[in-house]
Amino acid sequence: MSVIDLLPLSELARVKDVVRILIKYGFEDVVEFLRLSPLKTAGGRLLFRKPTPTESRPVRLRKALEELGPTFSKLGQILSARPDLLSPDYITELSRLQDRIAPLPFDQVESILEEAWGSPPSIHLSRLDPVPLGQATIAQVHRGRLPDGTEVAIKVRRPGIVPKVEADLSILSVLAGVLEDNVERSRRFHPREVVREFSRTLRLELDFSHEAKNIDRAARHFADDQEIVIPQWFPEYSTEQVLVLEFLDGIKITEIDRFAEMGTTPEVLARLGARSILKQVFVFGFFQGDPHPGNILVLPGSRIGVLDFGMFGTLSQTWRTLLSDLLTALSENDVARVVGVLRRMNAIPEESDTLLLESELSRFLEEFVNLPLSEIRVDQLASELFSITREHGLKLPSELVLLLRALVIMEGIGRQLDPSFNMLEEAKPFMVSQFMSNFNLSNILRNFKISSRSALRILNAIPEAVEGFLDTAGTGRFRIDFSLRHLDDLIREIDRTGNLLSLSVLVSSLVIGSALIFSASLSSHSSFETLGLIGFTGAGVLGFFLAIVILRTRRF
């Protein structure tokens, strides 16, 4: 069944637009993979012509995603956070994706606010700046003032974006299924799962009530922290498409020359930013997935303000323990333990060659084992780890990838502020604390209670399982299913070896037979020597071919 049959007629025009843009940027092979070729023609006439590419493939992909609109641009931005799936040249280029979108007219912003609040904005605000503070794919932000004088930032969702995004997500879902079903090498990247995760993330970003819940949770976590500020939000003014936040008056964390005005230094802020993200990860298990410089403000009194709560990751206590175990095993060059932790994370596919993986991890860790912790950089560790992940088709959980990316971003900010900054040194106390929490009496009792319940459940299930087993065996319907990994490869190798062996026997037979014919014809002065020469020639040609095949395998 083709893509055209899987999509409603209302979406075919949009799919044609996708095909046009893909071909425009030289991705005709992608159009073929996605079974979209029928949309290139109409009445036998070619609708879209393939240009001659002059730029690299990653650059053309970025431009194509930008032109495809908000949903595809957002997909590119999220893929730029997946170095476990894409190589560094694609990650670098997709990180440059920009929202090519004009600001909403001010009267349209006022109409959206009036619809959300049930009355004109002038009743609820004493001031609303017509010029936006910023605009992006999903929303734009204006500064305003409440009647009591409180300065606020008002985030307004673009009108009509939800149905457009839903239509694009439907198309992406179908295309991901076609790609995974028809292109074998794409399966290691799990296209369906990537699109499913992307759809979930984007739908949550479109719903500002979800962002408000994230703000509430972050505010509770940092309620007693005087150095990290979470802006207050105002429920009475906020809806699914409007979010009103306290306006934080500060400077960007990249404006180092103005830090003195705020009574702080780059060194202090580097460690404060690190403490913010590490506390989120190891203490709360709830962390900002995109802590880039634009989302961090420097406030007076050596404080930082955290902005943008749309993309937050969550780590359970179990996952925090696994993360701590993984980082500890990496820092101690314990390859077997690294593989063990990855298995507990279900990151290693069944078909993966574990011995080869361990060899790659050993090589990877040898580069860092003799370095002091202060010289090991998280970005280098993550880059090498993601390279091995791609090579071996490992399936890292999206939350772990998001976390590593957040740590890499924060380390980059820290090094810009203070060249001597080291994220692993800052993380060490948190990792130790996480490790020691495993021996906390309350945690031990909780784990014992969970294990006891599991053991009791298994014990209760044993009699029924044994009875079922005996009934099945007694009726003669007992069957064992098993599979051999790499069996197809083994069969192909046996077939190939058998063919080479048969060819070798044939060459040998031709040589011996031709020699006997040639010898007999010489002794009897008969005319059969021509037949012998033909045999020798055939044996020579086949022997030459056999030698080439053996040499190409390089196994001799």
XYZ file of C-alpha atoms in Angstrom:
556
model
C 0.000 0.000 0.000
C 1.376 3.430 -0.997
C 1.580 6.577 1.124
C -1.202 8.086 -1.010
C -3.567 5.312 0.146
C -2.656 5.797 3.805
C -3.376 9.535 3.984
C -6.698 11.377 3.732
C -7.259 13.401 0.553
C -7.197 16.631 2.599
C -3.498 16.078 3.348
C -2.295 15.182 -0.157
C -1.727 18.843 -1.093
C 0.573 19.211 1.915
C 2.406 15.981 1.008
C 2.953 17.332 -2.525
C 4.446 20.444 -0.954
C 6.780 18.211 1.102
C 7.838 16.374 -2.073
C 8.460 19.655 -3.914
C 10.704 21.011 -1.143
C 12.609 17.738 -0.723
C 13.379 17.596 -4.453
C 14.233 21.311 -4.490
C 17.019 20.628 -1.975
C 18.308 17.478 -3.678
C 16.596 14.779 -1.582
C 15.063 12.796 -4.441
C 16.466 9.611 -2.874
C 14.411 10.330 0.260
C 11.309 10.769 -1.910
C 12.028 7.326 -3.418
C 12.563 5.717 0.016
C 9.275 7.190 1.277
C 7.371 5.843 -1.756
C 6.340 9.378 -2.744
C 7.519 9.164 -6.369
C 3.948 9.091 -7.823
C 3.474 12.635 -6.546
C 6.329 13.906 -8.725
C 4.256 13.625 -11.898
C 0.756 14.471 -13.112
C -0.583 13.184 -16.438
C 2.896 11.895 -17.302
C 4.378 15.376 -16.805
C 7.228 15.907 -14.313
C 6.043 18.442 -11.728
C 9.305 18.982 -9.866
C 12.803 19.039 -11.311
C 15.847 17.884 -9.392
C 18.499 20.633 -9.043
C 22.232 20.070 -8.970
C 23.291 20.203 -5.267
C 26.028 22.723 -4.514
C 25.919 22.543 -0.700
C 26.541 19.725 1.750
C 23.701 17.370 2.602
C 23.362 18.593 6.244
C 23.075 22.237 5.066
C 20.432 21.283 2.497
C 18.516 19.332 5.159
C 18.460 22.358 7.478
C 17.182 24.629 4.702
C 14.539 22.092 3.668
C 13.251 21.752 7.249
C 13.111 25.541 7.642
C 11.081 25.859 4.447
C 8.773 22.980 5.397
C 7.473 25.038 8.304
C 7.059 24.961 12.110
C 6.513 21.234 12.656
C 9.449 20.072 10.540
C 11.661 22.855 11.876
C 10.821 21.739 15.419
C 11.585 18.128 14.454
C 15.022 19.261 13.261
C 15.630 21.125 16.527
C 14.725 18.029 18.548
C 16.884 15.794 16.322
C 19.770 18.201 16.943
C 19.519 17.002 20.553
C 19.926 13.333 19.477
C 23.647 12.730 18.821
C 22.923 9.054 19.457
C 21.024 9.031 16.136
C 22.817 11.584 13.943
C 26.484 12.231 13.164
C 28.172 15.454 14.387
C 27.944 17.277 11.013
C 24.148 16.906 11.024
C 23.898 17.822 14.733
C 25.947 21.002 14.167
C 23.863 22.094 11.193
C 20.472 21.302 12.717
C 21.484 23.271 15.823
C 21.482 26.332 13.559
C 17.811 25.927 12.688
C 15.996 29.220 13.120
C 12.326 30.060 13.301
C 11.767 31.918 10.023
C 8.532 33.513 11.110
C 7.209 37.076 11.254
C 5.763 38.485 14.505
C 2.005 38.452 14.941
C 0.278 41.831 14.351
C -0.465 43.530 17.680
C -4.240 43.675 17.071
C -4.218 39.888 16.597
C -2.385 39.477 19.922
C -5.039 41.628 21.607
C -7.796 39.499 20.029
C -6.202 36.282 21.351
C -5.958 37.765 24.868
C -9.552 38.996 24.750
C -10.745 35.537 23.680
C -8.756 33.887 26.484
C -9.791 36.382 29.219
C -13.339 37.072 28.081
C -12.788 40.841 28.021
C -10.384 43.373 26.462
C -6.752 43.241 27.694
C -6.985 46.863 28.855
C -9.257 45.715 31.702
C -6.672 43.233 32.994
C -3.455 45.111 32.187
C -2.356 48.663 32.862
C 0.204 48.328 30.070
C 0.909 45.965 27.167
C 3.958 46.598 24.986
C 3.084 46.276 21.274
C 6.633 45.207 20.346
C 7.278 41.546 21.250
C 10.239 40.574 23.415
C 10.691 37.597 21.084
C 8.850 35.288 18.714
C 9.235 31.645 17.802
C 7.470 28.831 15.992
C 4.823 28.239 18.630
C 4.436 31.543 20.458
C 5.594 35.076 20.969
C 6.141 37.031 24.202
C 5.096 40.576 25.149
C 5.906 42.558 28.250
C 3.015 43.926 30.287
C 2.001 45.260 33.692
C -0.804 44.102 35.988
C -3.065 46.689 37.694
C -1.116 46.237 40.977
C 2.118 47.242 39.201
C 3.585 43.740 38.812
C 5.706 43.447 35.663
C 4.813 40.349 33.648
C 5.823 38.458 30.493
C 2.812 37.326 28.447
C 3.313 34.294 26.229
C 0.728 33.972 23.427
C 0.295 30.871 21.256
C 0.017 31.505 17.532
C -3.548 31.132 16.248
C -4.321 28.125 14.040
C -1.017 26.395 14.774
C -2.557 23.332 16.481
C -4.476 21.949 13.430
C -1.469 22.636 11.181
C 0.846 20.775 13.537
C -1.597 17.864 13.912
C -1.839 17.497 10.114
C 1.961 17.475 9.787
C 2.292 14.979 12.656
C -0.175 12.677 10.892
C 1.925 12.861 7.712
C 5.162 12.270 9.640
C 3.653 9.252 11.387
C 2.718 7.626 8.054
C 6.098 8.451 6.472
C 7.963 7.018 9.499
C 5.997 3.771 9.162
C 6.724 3.524 5.426
C 10.429 4.206 6.035
C 10.741 1.609 8.799
C 8.811 -1.049 6.842
C 10.647 -0.614 3.539
C 14.195 0.590 4.314
C 16.004 -1.978 6.437
C 18.910 0.267 7.434
C 16.488 2.823 8.899
C 15.200 0.376 11.517
C 18.182 0.843 13.796
C 17.019 4.477 14.198
C 13.443 3.444 15.106
C 11.625 6.087 12.952
C 8.184 5.276 14.373
C 9.394 5.675 17.938
C 11.257 8.923 17.142
C 8.128 10.455 15.565
C 5.947 9.174 18.415
C 8.238 10.761 21.015
C 8.474 13.966 18.975
C 4.672 14.149 18.675
C 4.258 13.746 22.430
C 6.850 16.446 23.162
C 5.414 18.922 20.646
C 1.829 18.455 21.841
C 2.955 19.171 25.403
C 4.764 22.326 24.233
C 1.583 23.517 22.521
C -0.329 23.225 25.788
C 0.788 26.068 28.087
C -1.026 24.479 31.045
C 1.633 21.742 30.915
C 4.397 24.377 31.079
C 2.603 25.953 34.059
C 2.709 22.573 35.878
C 6.444 22.372 35.200
C 6.901 25.867 36.689
C 4.963 24.837 39.796
C 7.108 21.744 40.262
C 10.397 23.613 39.717
C 9.274 26.376 42.132
C 8.596 23.778 44.850
C 12.018 22.211 44.336
C 13.896 25.527 44.592
C 11.638 27.160 47.178
C 14.449 27.215 49.793
C 17.217 28.160 47.367
C 17.955 31.883 47.449
C 20.334 31.813 44.475
C 18.139 30.128 41.850
C 14.946 31.974 40.911
C 11.903 30.397 39.264
C 9.406 32.993 37.951
C 5.922 32.998 39.437
C 3.002 32.346 37.087
C -0.508 33.745 37.395
C -3.263 31.068 37.082
C -6.069 33.639 36.852
C -4.601 34.995 33.610
C -3.271 31.749 32.118
C -4.975 29.262 29.801
C -3.945 26.557 27.335
C -2.926 29.263 24.831
C -1.846 32.140 27.117
C 0.745 32.004 29.902
C 1.416 35.001 32.156
C 4.684 34.935 34.118
C 6.535 37.201 36.477
C 8.974 39.315 34.447
C 12.567 38.704 35.576
C 14.656 41.825 35.039
C 18.210 40.680 34.442
C 20.944 40.325 31.859
C 21.949 37.439 29.616
C 24.502 35.027 31.048
C 26.710 35.773 28.025
C 27.013 39.499 28.947
C 30.130 38.957 31.051
C 31.207 42.605 30.976
C 28.030 43.559 32.894
C 28.408 41.016 35.711
C 29.910 43.656 38.021
C 26.602 45.582 37.839
C 24.883 42.500 39.232
C 27.445 42.087 42.028
C 28.855 38.791 40.815
C 31.737 37.175 38.896
C 31.950 34.677 35.997
C 33.483 32.010 38.270
C 30.592 32.205 40.742
C 27.969 32.016 37.997
C 29.664 29.072 36.256
C 29.366 26.994 39.435
C 25.906 28.300 40.235
C 24.625 27.264 36.802
C 26.204 23.825 37.204
C 24.690 23.416 40.672
C 21.283 24.333 39.245
C 21.264 21.596 36.596
C 23.008 18.975 38.781
C 20.558 19.552 41.608
C 17.688 19.164 39.145
C 19.129 15.871 37.890
C 20.463 14.089 40.977
C 18.249 15.522 43.722
C 14.887 16.206 42.082
C 14.987 13.965 38.994
C 13.293 16.771 37.067
C 15.534 18.847 34.820
C 15.463 21.518 32.135
C 16.203 19.808 28.820
C 17.345 22.938 26.983
C 19.427 25.144 29.332
C 20.952 27.243 26.527
C 22.224 30.783 27.346
C 18.951 32.412 26.252
C 17.087 30.512 28.972
C 19.326 31.686 31.839
C 19.300 35.224 33.231
C 21.758 36.815 35.654
C 19.894 38.657 38.421
C 21.212 41.135 41.033
C 22.903 39.583 44.051
C 24.677 36.634 42.365
C 21.413 34.919 41.446
C 20.259 33.241 38.247
C 16.754 33.087 36.816
C 15.565 30.058 34.859
C 13.321 30.628 31.819
C 11.366 28.393 29.409
C 9.766 25.382 31.086
C 8.335 23.731 27.966
C 10.980 20.972 27.666
C 11.700 19.238 30.963
C 12.948 15.698 31.448
C 12.056 13.353 34.299
C 14.278 10.764 35.975
C 12.910 8.294 38.527
C 14.995 7.235 41.523
C 15.881 4.048 39.629
C 17.093 6.019 36.616
C 19.108 8.379 38.797
C 20.817 5.361 40.348
C 21.513 3.883 36.885
C 22.935 7.212 35.697
C 25.176 7.461 38.741
C 26.321 3.842 38.207
C 27.071 4.540 34.538
C 29.105 7.681 35.248
C 30.977 5.917 38.071
C 31.759 2.890 35.868
C 32.969 5.185 33.072
C 35.203 7.168 35.425
C 36.661 3.908 36.871
C 37.297 2.350 33.421
C 35.109 -0.631 34.343
C 33.984 -1.871 30.903
C 32.052 -4.918 32.135
C 30.123 -2.718 34.542
C 29.378 -0.158 31.805
C 27.923 -2.939 29.628
C 25.987 -4.246 32.636
C 24.422 -0.837 33.305
C 23.554 -0.432 29.604
C 21.845 -3.827 29.724
C 19.842 -2.756 32.778
C 18.800 0.289 30.742
C 17.657 -2.053 27.900
C 19.986 -0.071 25.626
C 21.753 -3.079 24.026
C 19.793 -4.863 21.256
C 19.704 -8.670 21.321
C 21.562 -8.897 18.015
C 24.405 -6.673 19.222
C 27.918 -8.169 19.313
C 28.750 -7.735 23.008
C 32.414 -8.667 22.643
C 32.921 -6.064 19.917
C 31.022 -3.508 22.023
C 33.266 -4.202 25.031
C 36.336 -3.827 22.807
C 35.075 -0.437 21.538
C 34.281 0.715 25.083
C 37.767 -0.338 26.256
C 39.361 1.710 23.482
C 37.089 4.619 24.334
C 37.903 4.517 28.056
C 41.660 4.120 27.478
C 41.645 7.705 26.162
C 40.417 8.999 29.523
C 41.615 6.521 32.144
C 44.978 8.179 32.775
C 43.614 11.712 32.828
C 42.786 13.438 36.112
C 39.081 14.146 36.575
C 39.724 17.873 36.171
C 40.910 17.318 32.578
C 37.993 15.129 31.442
C 35.277 17.035 29.596
C 31.665 15.909 29.474
C 31.316 16.943 25.822
C 34.240 14.675 24.808
C 32.866 11.767 26.840
C 29.384 12.237 25.400
C 30.668 12.598 21.821
C 32.628 9.328 21.992
C 29.773 7.526 23.736
C 27.253 8.676 21.116
C 29.614 7.585 18.328
C 29.696 4.051 19.800
C 25.921 4.206 20.253
C 25.368 4.942 16.566
C 27.913 2.341 15.424
C 26.411 -0.493 17.497
C 22.760 0.532 17.181
C 22.364 1.039 20.930
C 19.007 2.401 22.004
C 19.603 5.001 24.682
C 16.469 6.273 26.444
C 15.462 9.733 25.183
C 15.545 11.125 28.737
C 19.185 10.036 29.139
C 20.135 11.650 25.814
C 18.319 14.845 26.842
C 20.169 14.812 30.153
C 23.619 14.340 28.587
C 22.844 17.155 26.161
C 21.821 19.437 29.057
C 25.090 18.658 30.872
C 27.106 19.335 27.699
C 25.347 22.691 27.159
C 25.875 23.736 30.765
C 29.524 22.693 30.635
C 29.963 24.841 27.507
C 28.435 27.848 29.310
C 30.635 27.182 32.348
C 33.816 27.073 30.252
C 32.885 30.329 28.523
C 32.571 31.955 31.935
C 35.569 30.236 33.531
C 38.141 28.322 31.411
C 39.091 26.204 34.450
C 35.509 25.048 34.987
C 34.957 21.261 34.963
C 31.488 19.740 35.056
C 32.607 16.326 36.366
C 34.354 17.955 39.327
C 31.130 19.817 40.102
C 29.092 16.630 39.677
C 31.295 14.504 41.958
C 29.569 15.450 45.271
C 26.146 14.816 43.718
C 27.234 11.409 42.391
C 28.647 10.423 45.792
C 25.455 11.583 47.500
C 23.361 9.594 45.016
C 25.501 6.503 45.614
C 25.264 6.848 49.418
C 21.491 7.293 49.217
C 21.322 3.639 48.132
C 22.452 2.726 51.668
C 20.009 5.059 53.366
C 17.895 3.076 55.857
C 14.592 4.337 54.448
C 15.675 3.423 50.915
C 16.852 -0.014 52.030
C 13.501 -0.638 53.747
C 11.585 0.643 50.714
C 13.577 -1.598 48.333
C 13.150 -4.554 50.707
C 9.379 -3.957 50.778
C 9.227 -3.797 46.956
C 11.390 -6.941 46.612
C 9.267 -8.791 49.194
C 6.075 -7.970 47.329
C 7.632 -9.170 44.060
C 8.834 -12.392 45.722
C 5.392 -13.070 47.219
C 3.724 -12.425 43.864
C 6.124 -14.897 42.175
C 5.605 -17.523 44.912
C 1.819 -17.207 44.604
C 2.051 -17.622 40.832
C 4.261 -20.751 40.950
C 1.501 -23.369 41.650
C -0.693 -22.073 38.818
C 2.294 -21.927 36.435
C 3.380 -25.490 37.305
C -0.190 -26.758 36.877
C -0.429 -25.088 33.472
C 2.929 -26.566 32.444
C 1.898 -30.103 33.466
C -1.472 -29.810 31.693
C 0.215 -28.670 28.481
C 2.850 -31.417 28.686
C 0.186 -34.063 29.412
C -1.839 -33.200 26.317
C 1.224 -33.461 24.076
C 1.055 -29.791 23.099
C 4.311 -28.873 24.817
C 6.603 -26.932 22.500
C 9.895 -25.072 22.862
C 10.548 -22.094 20.599
C 14.085 -20.835 20.207
C 16.035 -18.774 17.719
C 19.678 -18.696 16.729
C 21.206 -15.229 16.377
C 22.997 -14.520 13.094
C 21.811 -17.874 11.651
C 21.149 -16.319 8.239
C 24.708 -14.984 8.127
C 26.050 -18.446 9.008
C 23.983 -20.121 6.256
C 25.178 -17.579 3.687
C 28.808 -18.161 4.738
C 28.380 -21.959 4.469
C 26.806 -21.585 1.001
C 29.628 -19.332 -0.119
C 32.305 -21.673 1.244
C 30.609 -24.640 -0.444
C 30.537 -22.793 -3.770
C 34.248 -21.929 -3.522
C 35.058 -25.530 -2.598
C 33.058 -26.838 -5.593
C 34.853 -24.391 -7.871
C 38.232 -25.520 -6.484
C 37.360 -29.176 -7.157
C 36.244 -28.247 -10.687
C 39.502 -26.400 -11.398
C 41.540 -29.322 -10.057
C 39.564 -31.814 -12.173
C 40.058 -29.711 -15.307
C 43.801 -29.476 -14.694
C 44.184 -33.245 -14.086
C 41.864 -34.241 -16.961
C 43.528 -31.835 -19.420
C 46.971 -33.095 -18.394
C 45.939 -36.725 -19.014
C 44.397 -35.867 -22.437
C 47.413 -33.807 -23.448
C 49.843 -36.545 -22.352
C 47.885 -39.300 -24.162
C 47.655 -37.293 -27.395
C 51.424 -36.673 -27.422
C 52.285 -40.368 -26.921
C 49.792 -41.615 -29.556
C 50.344 -38.731 -31.975
C 46.562 -38.104 -32.008
C 44.866 -34.729 -32.527
C 43.348 -34.455 -28.997
C 45.993 -31.980 -27.762
C 43.660 -29.068 -28.769
C 41.061 -30.392 -26.319
C 43.713 -30.556 -23.615
C 44.780 -26.962 -24.301
C 41.122 -25.808 -24.066
C 40.849 -27.598 -20.713
C 44.029 -25.923 -19.430
C 42.732 -22.514 -20.595
C 39.375 -23.017 -18.843
C 41.123 -24.163 -15.673
C 43.387 -21.082 -15.811
C 40.442 -18.669 -16.174
C 38.467 -20.318 -13.353
C 41.584 -20.522 -11.178
C 42.274 -16.818 -11.717
C 38.677 -15.992 -10.761
C 38.965 -18.223 -7.663
C 42.200 -16.519 -6.598
C 40.609 -13.038 -6.973
C 37.624 -14.056 -4.794
C 39.899 -15.502 -2.080
C 42.202 -12.450 -2.103
C 39.225 -10.069 -1.809
C 38.019 -11.817 1.358
C 41.483 -11.271 2.930
C 41.054 -14.494 4.875
C 43.966 -16.706 3.854
